Amino acid sequence: MAKKAKTVYMCTECGGESAKWSGQCPFCGEWNTMTEMKAQDTDENDRRRRSAAAPGRHAKANKLMDIETGGEKHRISTGIGEFDRVLGGGIVRGSLTLISGEPGIGKSTIIMQAASNIAKKYGKVLYVSGEESEEQIKLRADRICPDMNENFYSLGETNLENIAAVTEEVKPVLLIIDSIQTMYTQEIDSAPGSVSQVRECGNEFMRLGKVKNIPIFIVAHVTKAGELAGPKTVEHLVDCVLNFVGERNQDLRILRSFKNRFGTTSEIGAFEMGEHGLSEIKDISKRFLEDMEDGAEGSMVTAVYEGTRPLLLEVQALSAPSGVGFARRTAIGFDARRLNMILAVLERQAGLSLAEQDVYVNVVGGFRPEGTSTDLAVALAIHSTFRGVSCRKDTLALGEIGLTGDLRRIQYAERIIKEAARMGFKRVILPRSQAKKLGDLKAAGAISGTESGVSLMGVRNINEAIEAYQK
Ligand code: TYD
Ligand code: MG
């Protein structure tokens, strides 16, 4: 039954919809983000429901225990280990994945490399580009996947209905849409890239993928400031959201999963951009610590647990007397508010007078770790630069700092310590309760082998940690 089209307002930031216009989004509170759009005569829920059933029949519920999943057989390997891991073990059949990142970061490159591998192993792959001509695609493919086979199809098209028709004809095992901002459907008249087009196309691709059981990759451009917020409106309906980040003038690229219905989130994959496309970096910790100097001031190693593996990182700090006016605090790869908190803790609990010091903190390698396990390393690096104490390269500092200067346990310490041992670290400074537990495990033989060479230095608070790292 056709419904009357009506005007609604949608927030470009969070995708929230409201029948009334207001200057501030009633859902996320952002200002000036509500844009006018026409509601469709068939709403998206109707379509989604219908897609599950044959035309004319209503959907039927199944017993969960009778549903076959096929397990790992349902996964398609991209042929790129790091990519597969971020996806949770490969691409799930019928899934919809959004891969977002700034323009020029390498989204098309990684996806074409994966596409070429899949074409060789599984069958036809259809790469639809609304950004480049077929010649441009071929030129790039020749460079990054010279050994491609006849199963790699490309299509320069932006019309959704045409893409659906070609997909029907080609019957690919994987469909790639590069990018969602260039696609449009005839059903609505707003321009490609507008919030309503992006949302409608996202919906339609999802329907296509689910009905035909074809996994789909959708590329989406986002800017640092998140200006092109359109893709946000499809995040809720896709199965996986991957984000590709890096500095364009450096060659390191990190692929991170933000949402994954088929695996863990916060899983990361590391790549290097080279002349022949992206190559995997298998030992990312080694890469992050490569240029580290022993005995430097203001440099401390720490670790985070990302997805399913530990990652060792160097944190650097520099303090310098500030000129007139207020002291500057700059954090790269670390939360600025947490830096302020740590500075306050150092000031009050450890007696460092930092009020007239500019403080800079940098996580080496352009990586932005999540979580709070890096707190202690940041604090010790600041202490080291301020007091002029040199840091040992074989020491790792782990722990979250509380407002009283106490240290809190971190997750997955045991696995981090194993990784530290593998990397040749000798000492790990960590919260005492955790050190004790791990020490007991060690005594009981639960931790064995190489990691027994690491000495665990349990500390209760920031002052004990400051003493420990100077030993
Ligand atoms: P691209 O995959 O087109 O980025 P996106 O699709 O995210 O916009 O990557 C473009 C950049 O990567 C471009 O600036 C050149 C660089 N690049 C290389 O350095 N080596 C390569 O082999 C390729 C294909 C690209
Ligand atoms: Mg591209």
Short mmCIF file of C-alpha atoms and ligand atoms in Angstrom, two decimals:
data_model
loop_
_atom_site.label_atom_id
_atom_site.label_comp_id
_atom_site.label_asym_id
_atom_site.label_seq_id
_atom_site.Cartn_x
_atom_site.Cartn_y
_atom_site.Cartn_z
CA MET A 1 0.00 0.00 0.00
CA ALA A 2 1.46 3.33 -1.03
CA LYS A 3 1.74 5.93 1.66
CA LYS A 4 1.74 9.65 1.09
CA ALA A 5 5.22 11.15 0.85
CA LYS A 6 5.84 13.57 3.66
CA THR A 7 8.65 15.84 4.70
CA VAL A 8 10.88 14.77 7.55
CA TYR A 9 14.07 16.20 8.98
CA MET A 10 17.12 14.10 9.48
CA CYS A 11 20.28 14.75 11.45
CA THR A 12 23.42 14.43 9.30
CA GLU A 13 25.39 13.56 12.41
CA CYS A 14 23.45 10.73 14.04
CA GLY A 15 20.82 9.92 11.43
CA GLY A 16 17.96 10.66 13.83
CA GLU A 17 14.68 11.62 12.20
CA SER A 18 12.14 14.09 13.37
CA ALA A 19 8.87 15.38 11.91
CA LYS A 20 9.65 18.88 13.15
CA TRP A 21 12.60 21.05 12.25
CA SER A 22 14.74 22.49 14.97
CA GLY A 23 18.18 24.10 15.11
CA GLN A 24 19.44 21.43 17.44
CA CYS A 25 19.11 17.71 16.85
CA PRO A 26 16.76 16.31 19.50
CA PHE A 27 18.70 13.02 19.52
CA CYS A 28 22.40 13.82 19.61
CA GLY A 29 22.25 17.49 20.53
CA GLU A 30 24.36 18.71 17.57
CA TRP A 31 23.51 22.13 16.16
CA ASN A 32 22.60 22.91 12.54
CA THR A 33 22.60 19.32 11.43
CA MET A 34 18.90 18.79 10.65
CA THR A 35 18.29 18.60 6.91
CA GLU A 36 15.04 18.30 5.06
CA MET A 37 14.26 15.14 3.13
CA LYS A 38 11.28 13.38 1.65
CA ALA A 39 10.14 10.25 3.41
CA GLN A 40 9.75 7.37 0.99
CA ASP A 41 6.40 5.87 0.11
CA THR A 42 7.65 2.46 1.12
CA ASP A 43 9.49 2.81 4.33
CA GLU A 44 12.69 0.92 4.90
CA ASN A 45 11.21 -1.42 7.46
CA ASP A 46 8.60 -2.61 5.02
CA ARG A 47 11.27 -3.40 2.50
CA ARG A 48 13.47 -5.13 4.93
CA ARG A 49 10.64 -7.32 6.09
CA ARG A 50 9.59 -8.13 2.58
CA SER A 51 13.10 -9.04 1.54
CA ALA A 52 13.02 -11.99 3.90
CA ALA A 53 9.98 -13.61 2.30
CA ALA A 54 8.97 -14.54 -1.22
CA PRO A 55 6.64 -11.98 -2.84
CA GLY A 56 3.05 -12.39 -1.74
CA ARG A 57 3.93 -14.50 1.29
CA HIS A 58 4.61 -13.34 4.74
CA ALA A 59 7.79 -14.26 6.57
CA LYS A 60 7.86 -17.27 8.81
CA ALA A 61 9.72 -17.76 12.05
CA ASN A 62 12.20 -20.61 12.36
CA LYS A 63 13.43 -22.56 15.33
CA LEU A 64 16.82 -21.10 16.13
CA MET A 65 18.33 -24.52 16.80
CA ASP A 66 17.31 -25.75 13.33
CA ILE A 67 19.01 -22.93 11.47
CA GLU A 68 22.20 -24.02 9.75
CA THR A 69 25.07 -21.61 9.77
CA GLY A 70 27.76 -23.51 7.92
CA GLY A 71 30.33 -22.09 10.37
CA GLU A 72 33.67 -21.18 8.87
CA LYS A 73 32.60 -22.53 5.48
CA HIS A 74 30.50 -19.39 5.19
CA ARG A 75 33.58 -17.24 5.29
CA ILE A 76 35.45 -16.05 2.25
CA SER A 77 39.13 -15.38 2.80
CA THR A 78 40.46 -12.13 1.36
CA GLY A 79 43.87 -13.75 0.98
CA ILE A 80 45.25 -10.97 3.22
CA GLY A 81 45.78 -12.25 6.75
CA GLU A 82 45.51 -8.89 8.49
CA PHE A 83 42.30 -8.07 6.61
CA ASP A 84 40.74 -11.44 7.45
CA ARG A 85 41.56 -11.03 11.11
CA VAL A 86 39.89 -7.62 11.31
CA LEU A 87 36.81 -9.17 9.72
CA GLY A 88 36.80 -11.91 12.35
CA GLY A 89 38.16 -14.64 10.06
CA GLY A 90 37.13 -13.60 6.55
CA ILE A 91 34.03 -12.24 4.85
CA VAL A 92 30.74 -13.78 5.94
CA ARG A 93 28.48 -14.72 3.03
CA GLY A 94 25.60 -12.32 2.59
CA SER A 95 27.16 -9.74 4.91
CA LEU A 96 27.38 -6.02 4.32
CA THR A 97 30.61 -4.30 5.27
CA LEU A 98 31.29 -0.61 5.31
CA ILE A 99 34.89 0.46 4.89
CA SER A 100 35.38 4.09 5.71
CA GLY A 101 38.33 6.41 5.69
CA GLU A 102 39.66 9.69 4.42
CA PRO A 103 40.05 10.11 0.68
CA GLY A 104 43.42 8.85 -0.54
CA ILE A 105 44.09 6.64 2.47
CA GLY A 106 43.99 3.39 0.46
CA LYS A 107 40.44 2.02 0.63
CA SER A 108 40.22 1.26 -3.07
CA THR A 109 43.69 -0.24 -3.00
CA ILE A 110 43.09 -2.74 -0.21
CA ILE A 111 39.74 -3.73 -1.59
CA MET A 112 41.11 -4.35 -5.06
CA GLN A 113 43.92 -6.48 -3.68
CA ALA A 114 41.39 -8.54 -1.74
CA ALA A 115 39.09 -8.70 -4.78
CA SER A 116 41.85 -10.07 -6.98
CA ASN A 117 42.67 -12.80 -4.42
CA ILE A 118 39.01 -13.74 -4.06
CA ALA A 119 38.53 -13.86 -7.83
CA LYS A 120 41.36 -16.37 -8.03
CA LYS A 121 40.06 -18.60 -5.29
CA TYR A 122 36.27 -18.36 -5.28
CA GLY A 123 34.95 -16.99 -8.57
CA LYS A 124 33.62 -13.78 -10.00
CA VAL A 125 34.08 -10.50 -8.19
CA LEU A 126 32.31 -7.37 -9.37
CA TYR A 127 34.04 -4.09 -8.61
CA VAL A 128 31.74 -1.14 -9.20
CA SER A 129 33.39 2.23 -9.23
CA GLY A 130 31.65 5.56 -9.42
CA GLU A 131 34.92 7.37 -8.92
CA GLU A 132 37.22 6.10 -11.61
CA SER A 133 36.86 5.06 -15.22
CA GLU A 134 37.40 1.44 -16.16
CA GLU A 135 40.77 2.38 -17.73
CA GLN A 136 41.90 3.97 -14.48
CA ILE A 137 40.82 0.90 -12.58
CA LYS A 138 42.73 -1.32 -14.96
CA LEU A 139 45.88 0.79 -14.68
CA ARG A 140 45.79 0.54 -10.93
CA ALA A 141 45.00 -3.16 -10.97
CA ASP A 142 47.97 -3.81 -13.27
CA ARG A 143 50.21 -2.24 -10.69
CA ILE A 144 48.83 -3.74 -7.48
CA CYS A 145 47.53 -7.11 -8.64
CA PRO A 146 49.38 -8.00 -11.83
CA ASP A 147 48.41 -11.65 -11.53
CA MET A 148 44.65 -11.05 -11.64
CA ASN A 149 42.52 -13.57 -13.52
CA GLU A 150 39.41 -13.44 -15.71
CA ASN A 151 37.03 -13.49 -12.75
CA PHE A 152 37.74 -9.89 -11.83
CA TYR A 153 34.97 -7.76 -13.34
CA SER A 154 34.76 -4.00 -13.22
CA LEU A 155 31.88 -1.66 -13.86
CA GLY A 156 31.92 2.12 -14.04
CA GLU A 157 28.39 2.94 -12.90
CA THR A 158 26.62 5.04 -10.31
CA ASN A 159 22.99 4.09 -10.87
CA LEU A 160 21.81 1.62 -8.29
CA GLU A 161 19.16 0.00 -10.49
CA ASN A 162 21.74 -0.65 -13.21
CA ILE A 163 24.18 -2.06 -10.70
CA ALA A 164 21.50 -4.42 -9.40
CA ALA A 165 20.79 -5.59 -12.95
CA VAL A 166 24.46 -6.21 -13.72
CA THR A 167 24.87 -8.03 -10.42
CA GLU A 168 21.98 -10.27 -11.38
CA GLU A 169 23.71 -11.05 -14.66
CA VAL A 170 27.27 -11.54 -13.41
CA LYS A 171 26.30 -13.38 -10.19
CA PRO A 172 29.49 -12.48 -8.35
CA VAL A 173 30.68 -14.05 -5.11
CA LEU A 174 31.54 -10.56 -3.90
CA LEU A 175 30.22 -7.14 -4.87
CA ILE A 176 32.21 -3.98 -4.20
CA ILE A 177 30.72 -0.51 -4.28
CA ASP A 178 33.29 2.27 -4.46
CA SER A 179 31.98 4.61 -3.09
CA ILE A 180 28.55 5.01 -1.54
CA GLN A 181 28.77 8.78 -1.99
CA THR A 182 28.76 8.48 -5.77
CA MET A 183 25.75 6.15 -5.98
CA TYR A 184 22.14 7.15 -6.53
CA THR A 185 18.77 5.55 -6.92
CA GLN A 186 16.09 6.80 -9.31
CA GLU A 187 13.55 6.42 -6.56
CA ILE A 188 14.46 9.71 -4.96
CA ASP A 189 15.57 12.92 -6.57
CA SER A 190 18.21 14.25 -4.23
CA ALA A 191 21.83 14.37 -5.39
CA PRO A 192 24.33 11.51 -4.98
CA GLY A 193 26.16 11.88 -1.69
CA SER A 194 23.20 13.50 0.06
CA VAL A 195 22.11 11.94 3.30
CA SER A 196 18.90 10.54 1.87
CA GLN A 197 20.61 9.03 -1.20
CA VAL A 198 23.33 7.44 0.89
CA ARG A 199 20.77 6.00 3.23
CA GLU A 200 18.48 4.72 0.53
CA CYS A 201 21.36 3.19 -1.44
CA GLY A 202 22.69 1.57 1.73
CA ASN A 203 19.28 0.03 2.31
CA GLU A 204 18.97 -1.21 -1.23
CA PHE A 205 22.43 -2.75 -1.27
CA MET A 206 21.66 -4.48 1.96
CA ARG A 207 18.49 -5.93 0.48
CA LEU A 208 20.33 -7.03 -2.65
CA GLY A 209 23.04 -8.76 -0.62
CA LYS A 210 20.65 -10.54 1.72
CA VAL A 211 18.28 -11.71 -1.04
CA LYS A 212 21.06 -12.98 -3.31
CA ASN A 213 23.36 -14.01 -0.47
CA ILE A 214 26.20 -11.96 -1.91
CA PRO A 215 28.58 -10.27 0.48
CA ILE A 216 28.98 -6.58 -0.29
CA PHE A 217 31.73 -4.15 0.52
CA ILE A 218 30.78 -0.51 0.52
CA VAL A 219 33.47 2.15 0.50
CA ALA A 220 32.63 5.42 2.23
CA HIS A 221 34.69 8.58 2.41
CA VAL A 222 34.81 10.46 5.64
CA THR A 223 36.85 13.49 6.53
CA LYS A 224 38.77 14.04 9.74
CA ALA A 225 36.11 16.45 10.91
CA GLY A 226 33.44 13.90 9.97
CA GLU A 227 31.93 16.39 7.53
CA LEU A 228 30.58 13.81 5.15
CA ALA A 229 28.33 12.35 7.75
CA GLY A 230 26.11 10.54 5.26
CA PRO A 231 27.74 7.12 5.82
CA LYS A 232 26.89 7.39 9.51
CA THR A 233 23.29 6.89 8.55
CA VAL A 234 24.02 3.42 7.17
CA GLU A 235 26.26 2.27 10.00
CA HIS A 236 23.35 0.87 11.94
CA LEU A 237 22.20 -1.41 9.15
CA VAL A 238 25.50 -2.88 8.03
CA ASP A 239 27.08 -5.93 9.66
CA CYS A 240 30.61 -4.61 9.92
CA VAL A 241 32.09 -1.14 10.01
CA LEU A 242 35.79 -0.96 9.27
CA ASN A 243 37.79 2.20 9.46
CA PHE A 244 41.01 2.70 7.57
CA VAL A 245 43.32 5.28 9.11
CA GLY A 246 46.83 6.61 8.78
CA GLU A 247 48.76 9.73 7.98
CA ARG A 248 48.90 10.31 4.27
CA ASN A 249 52.53 11.38 4.40
CA GLN A 250 53.53 8.24 6.29
CA ASP A 251 53.18 4.76 4.92
CA LEU A 252 51.61 3.05 7.93
CA ARG A 253 47.90 2.26 7.64
CA ILE A 254 45.70 0.74 10.33
CA LEU A 255 42.48 -1.05 9.58
CA ARG A 256 40.22 -1.19 12.59
CA SER A 257 36.82 -2.71 13.13
CA PHE A 258 34.28 -0.61 14.98
CA LYS A 259 31.32 -2.84 14.64
CA ASN A 260 31.33 -6.50 13.77
CA ARG A 261 28.39 -8.82 14.04
CA PHE A 262 30.69 -11.76 13.28
CA GLY A 263 33.76 -11.09 15.38
CA THR A 264 35.37 -8.92 18.01
CA THR A 265 35.58 -5.19 17.59
CA SER A 266 38.69 -3.10 18.13
CA GLU A 267 40.60 -5.69 16.13
CA ILE A 268 43.30 -4.00 14.10
CA GLY A 269 45.31 -4.85 11.02
CA ALA A 270 48.49 -3.04 10.02
CA PHE A 271 49.64 -2.28 6.50
CA GLU A 272 52.30 -0.38 4.70
CA MET A 273 51.56 1.59 1.54
CA GLY A 274 54.20 1.00 -1.09
CA GLU A 275 54.69 1.22 -4.81
CA HIS A 276 52.74 -1.95 -5.41
CA GLY A 277 49.87 -1.29 -3.09
CA LEU A 278 49.49 -2.30 0.52
CA SER A 279 51.53 -4.96 2.23
CA GLU A 280 50.84 -6.47 5.61
CA ILE A 281 52.94 -5.65 8.64
CA LYS A 282 52.95 -8.85 10.62
CA ASP A 283 55.00 -7.67 13.58
CA ILE A 284 53.53 -4.30 14.35
CA SER A 285 55.07 -4.02 17.85
CA LYS A 286 58.53 -4.45 16.38
CA ARG A 287 57.80 -1.76 13.85
CA PHE A 288 56.60 0.67 16.53
CA LEU A 289 59.68 0.13 18.68
CA GLU A 290 62.24 -0.06 15.88
CA ASP A 291 63.83 3.36 16.25
CA MET A 292 63.70 3.53 19.99
CA GLU A 293 66.81 4.74 21.75
CA ASP A 294 68.05 3.27 25.00
CA GLY A 295 68.61 5.70 27.86
CA ALA A 296 66.54 8.47 26.30
CA GLU A 297 64.66 10.88 28.50
CA GLY A 298 60.88 10.98 28.27
CA SER A 299 60.41 7.71 26.44
CA MET A 300 58.51 4.77 27.90
CA VAL A 301 57.15 1.59 26.40
CA THR A 302 53.65 0.47 27.11
CA ALA A 303 51.15 -1.95 25.66
CA VAL A 304 47.52 -2.12 24.72
CA TYR A 305 45.38 -5.06 23.89
CA GLU A 306 43.73 -4.53 20.53
CA GLY A 307 41.07 -6.99 19.50
CA THR A 308 42.80 -10.31 19.89
CA ARG A 309 46.43 -9.37 20.26
CA PRO A 310 48.75 -7.27 22.38
CA LEU A 311 50.51 -4.32 20.85
CA LEU A 312 53.64 -2.67 22.27
CA LEU A 313 54.06 1.05 21.80
CA GLU A 314 56.48 3.80 22.67
CA VAL A 315 55.14 6.89 24.43
CA GLN A 316 57.23 10.04 24.34
CA ALA A 317 56.87 13.13 26.45
CA LEU A 318 58.60 16.47 26.45
CA SER A 319 58.29 19.23 28.99
CA ALA A 320 59.73 22.68 28.54
CA PRO A 321 59.27 25.89 30.50
CA SER A 322 56.45 27.82 28.92
CA GLY A 323 56.72 31.45 27.97
CA VAL A 324 54.37 34.01 29.35
CA GLY A 325 50.72 33.16 29.67
CA PHE A 326 49.30 29.72 29.98
CA ALA A 327 51.12 26.42 29.66
CA ARG A 328 50.47 24.41 26.56
CA ARG A 329 49.42 20.76 26.63
CA THR A 330 49.52 18.78 23.43
CA ALA A 331 48.66 15.11 23.08
CA ILE A 332 49.04 13.15 19.86
CA GLY A 333 47.52 9.68 19.90
CA PHE A 334 46.42 10.16 23.51
CA ASP A 335 43.29 11.68 25.00
CA ALA A 336 43.94 15.32 25.94
CA ARG A 337 41.57 15.21 28.90
CA ARG A 338 43.34 12.19 30.32
CA LEU A 339 46.65 13.97 29.87
CA ASN A 340 45.35 16.85 31.98
CA MET A 341 44.22 14.42 34.62
CA ILE A 342 47.59 12.68 34.72
CA LEU A 343 49.36 16.03 34.99
CA ALA A 344 47.15 16.94 37.93
CA VAL A 345 47.91 13.60 39.61
CA LEU A 346 51.65 14.09 39.07
CA GLU A 347 51.40 17.58 40.51
CA ARG A 348 49.40 16.65 43.60
CA GLN A 349 50.49 13.09 44.36
CA ALA A 350 54.07 13.07 43.13
CA GLY A 351 55.02 16.68 43.79
CA LEU A 352 55.99 17.65 40.25
CA SER A 353 55.43 21.35 39.61
CA LEU A 354 54.26 21.33 36.06
CA ALA A 355 52.09 24.43 36.12
CA GLU A 356 54.60 26.49 34.18
CA GLN A 357 55.65 23.75 31.83
CA ASP A 358 54.50 23.10 28.30
CA VAL A 359 53.89 19.37 28.02
CA TYR A 360 53.81 17.36 24.80
CA VAL A 361 52.88 13.69 24.63
CA ASN A 362 53.16 11.59 21.51
CA VAL A 363 52.38 7.94 20.82
CA VAL A 364 55.03 6.96 18.29
CA GLY A 365 53.96 5.57 14.94
CA GLY A 366 50.82 7.64 14.42
CA PHE A 367 48.69 5.11 16.26
CA ARG A 368 45.88 6.06 18.62
CA PRO A 369 45.49 3.37 21.25
CA GLU A 370 42.19 3.02 23.05
CA GLY A 371 41.67 2.36 26.73
CA THR A 372 43.56 3.48 29.80
CA SER A 373 46.37 0.93 30.13
CA THR A 374 48.80 3.53 28.70
CA ASP A 375 48.28 5.98 31.61
CA LEU A 376 51.25 4.85 33.64
CA ALA A 377 53.67 5.04 30.72
CA VAL A 378 52.50 8.57 29.95
CA ALA A 379 53.01 9.61 33.57
CA LEU A 380 56.48 8.05 33.75
CA ALA A 381 57.54 9.57 30.43
CA ILE A 382 56.49 13.01 31.72
CA HIS A 383 58.36 12.43 34.98
CA SER A 384 61.42 11.33 33.04
CA THR A 385 61.55 14.37 30.78
CA PHE A 386 60.80 16.78 33.62
CA ARG A 387 63.38 15.37 36.01
CA GLY A 388 65.91 14.45 33.34
CA VAL A 389 65.95 10.76 34.23
CA SER A 390 66.87 8.37 31.45
CA CYS A 391 64.54 5.49 30.63
CA ARG A 392 65.53 1.90 30.06
CA LYS A 393 64.52 0.40 26.78
CA ASP A 394 63.87 -3.01 28.32
CA THR A 395 61.12 -1.78 30.66
CA LEU A 396 57.41 -1.80 30.03
CA ALA A 397 54.89 0.20 32.08
CA LEU A 398 51.26 -0.84 32.36
CA GLY A 399 48.37 0.48 34.38
CA GLU A 400 45.50 2.88 34.65
CA ILE A 401 45.99 5.80 37.03
CA GLY A 402 43.25 6.82 39.44
CA LEU A 403 42.77 10.33 40.82
CA THR A 404 44.45 9.40 44.10
CA GLY A 405 47.53 8.23 42.27
CA ASP A 406 46.60 4.58 42.75
CA LEU A 407 47.12 2.08 39.97
CA ARG A 408 44.35 -0.01 38.51
CA ARG A 409 44.56 -3.39 36.89
CA ILE A 410 44.55 -3.71 33.17
CA GLN A 411 42.97 -6.36 31.00
CA TYR A 412 44.88 -9.22 29.40
CA ALA A 413 48.09 -8.52 31.35
CA GLU A 414 49.20 -12.11 31.01
CA ARG A 415 49.12 -12.04 27.23
CA ILE A 416 50.80 -8.66 27.14
CA ILE A 417 53.63 -10.00 29.30
CA LYS A 418 54.08 -12.97 26.98
CA GLU A 419 54.40 -10.58 24.06
CA ALA A 420 56.86 -8.42 26.04
CA ALA A 421 58.98 -11.51 26.71
CA ARG A 422 58.93 -12.38 23.05
CA MET A 423 60.14 -8.88 22.23
CA GLY A 424 63.00 -9.23 24.69
CA PHE A 425 61.75 -7.00 27.52
CA LYS A 426 63.24 -7.63 30.95
CA ARG A 427 61.03 -5.67 33.33
CA VAL A 428 57.34 -4.94 33.52
CA ILE A 429 56.03 -2.32 35.94
CA LEU A 430 52.40 -3.05 36.74
CA PRO A 431 49.78 -2.76 39.50
CA ARG A 432 50.81 -4.79 42.51
CA SER A 433 47.68 -6.90 42.84
CA GLN A 434 48.08 -7.96 39.26
CA ALA A 435 51.80 -8.64 39.60
CA LYS A 436 51.03 -10.82 42.59
CA LYS A 437 48.46 -12.85 40.74
CA LEU A 438 50.73 -13.30 37.76
CA GLY A 439 53.62 -14.16 40.07
CA ASP A 440 51.49 -16.89 41.62
CA LEU A 441 50.68 -18.21 38.18
CA LYS A 442 54.34 -18.19 37.36
CA ALA A 443 55.18 -20.09 40.54
CA ALA A 444 52.46 -22.59 39.74
CA GLY A 445 53.91 -23.05 36.28
CA ALA A 446 50.94 -21.54 34.44
CA ILE A 447 53.23 -18.99 32.86
CA SER A 448 56.31 -20.66 31.60
CA GLY A 449 59.04 -20.64 29.02
CA THR A 450 60.36 -17.35 27.71
CA GLU A 451 58.18 -15.15 29.87
CA SER A 452 59.89 -16.41 33.01
CA GLY A 453 62.78 -14.15 31.97
CA VAL A 454 60.67 -11.06 32.61
CA SER A 455 60.70 -9.63 36.09
CA LEU A 456 57.39 -8.29 37.31
CA MET A 457 57.66 -5.10 39.35
CA GLY A 458 54.42 -4.70 41.28
CA VAL A 459 53.69 -1.15 42.43
CA ARG A 460 50.76 0.26 44.36
CA ASN A 461 50.76 3.86 43.20
CA ILE A 462 52.40 6.43 41.01
CA ASN A 463 55.17 7.17 43.52
CA GLU A 464 56.20 3.53 43.75
CA ALA A 465 56.17 3.36 39.97
CA ILE A 466 58.43 6.40 39.74
CA GLU A 467 60.87 4.70 42.09
CA ALA A 468 60.68 1.43 40.20
CA TYR A 469 61.49 2.72 36.75
CA GLN A 470 64.59 4.54 38.02
CA LYS A 471 66.09 1.35 39.45
P1 TYD B 1 43.34 4.85 -2.83
O1 TYD B 1 43.23 3.41 -2.61
O2 TYD B 1 42.91 5.37 -4.16
O3 TYD B 1 42.60 5.68 -1.71
P2 TYD B 1 41.05 5.83 -1.40
O4 TYD B 1 40.32 4.83 -2.20
O5 TYD B 1 40.98 5.60 0.08
O6 TYD B 1 40.68 7.23 -1.73
O7 TYD B 1 44.85 5.23 -2.55
C1 TYD B 1 45.34 6.38 -3.08
C2 TYD B 1 46.68 6.78 -2.55
O8 TYD B 1 47.53 5.71 -2.30
C3 TYD B 1 47.30 7.64 -3.59
O9 TYD B 1 47.60 8.87 -2.97
C4 TYD B 1 48.52 6.93 -4.01
C5 TYD B 1 48.77 5.90 -2.99
N1 TYD B 1 49.17 4.62 -3.59
C6 TYD B 1 50.46 4.18 -3.43
O10 TYD B 1 51.30 4.82 -2.81
N2 TYD B 1 50.82 2.97 -3.97
C7 TYD B 1 49.95 2.22 -4.67
O11 TYD B 1 50.33 1.13 -5.16
C8 TYD B 1 48.63 2.70 -4.83
C9 TYD B 1 47.60 1.92 -5.59
C10 TYD B 1 48.27 3.89 -4.27
MG MG B 2 39.13 5.24 -3.88
#
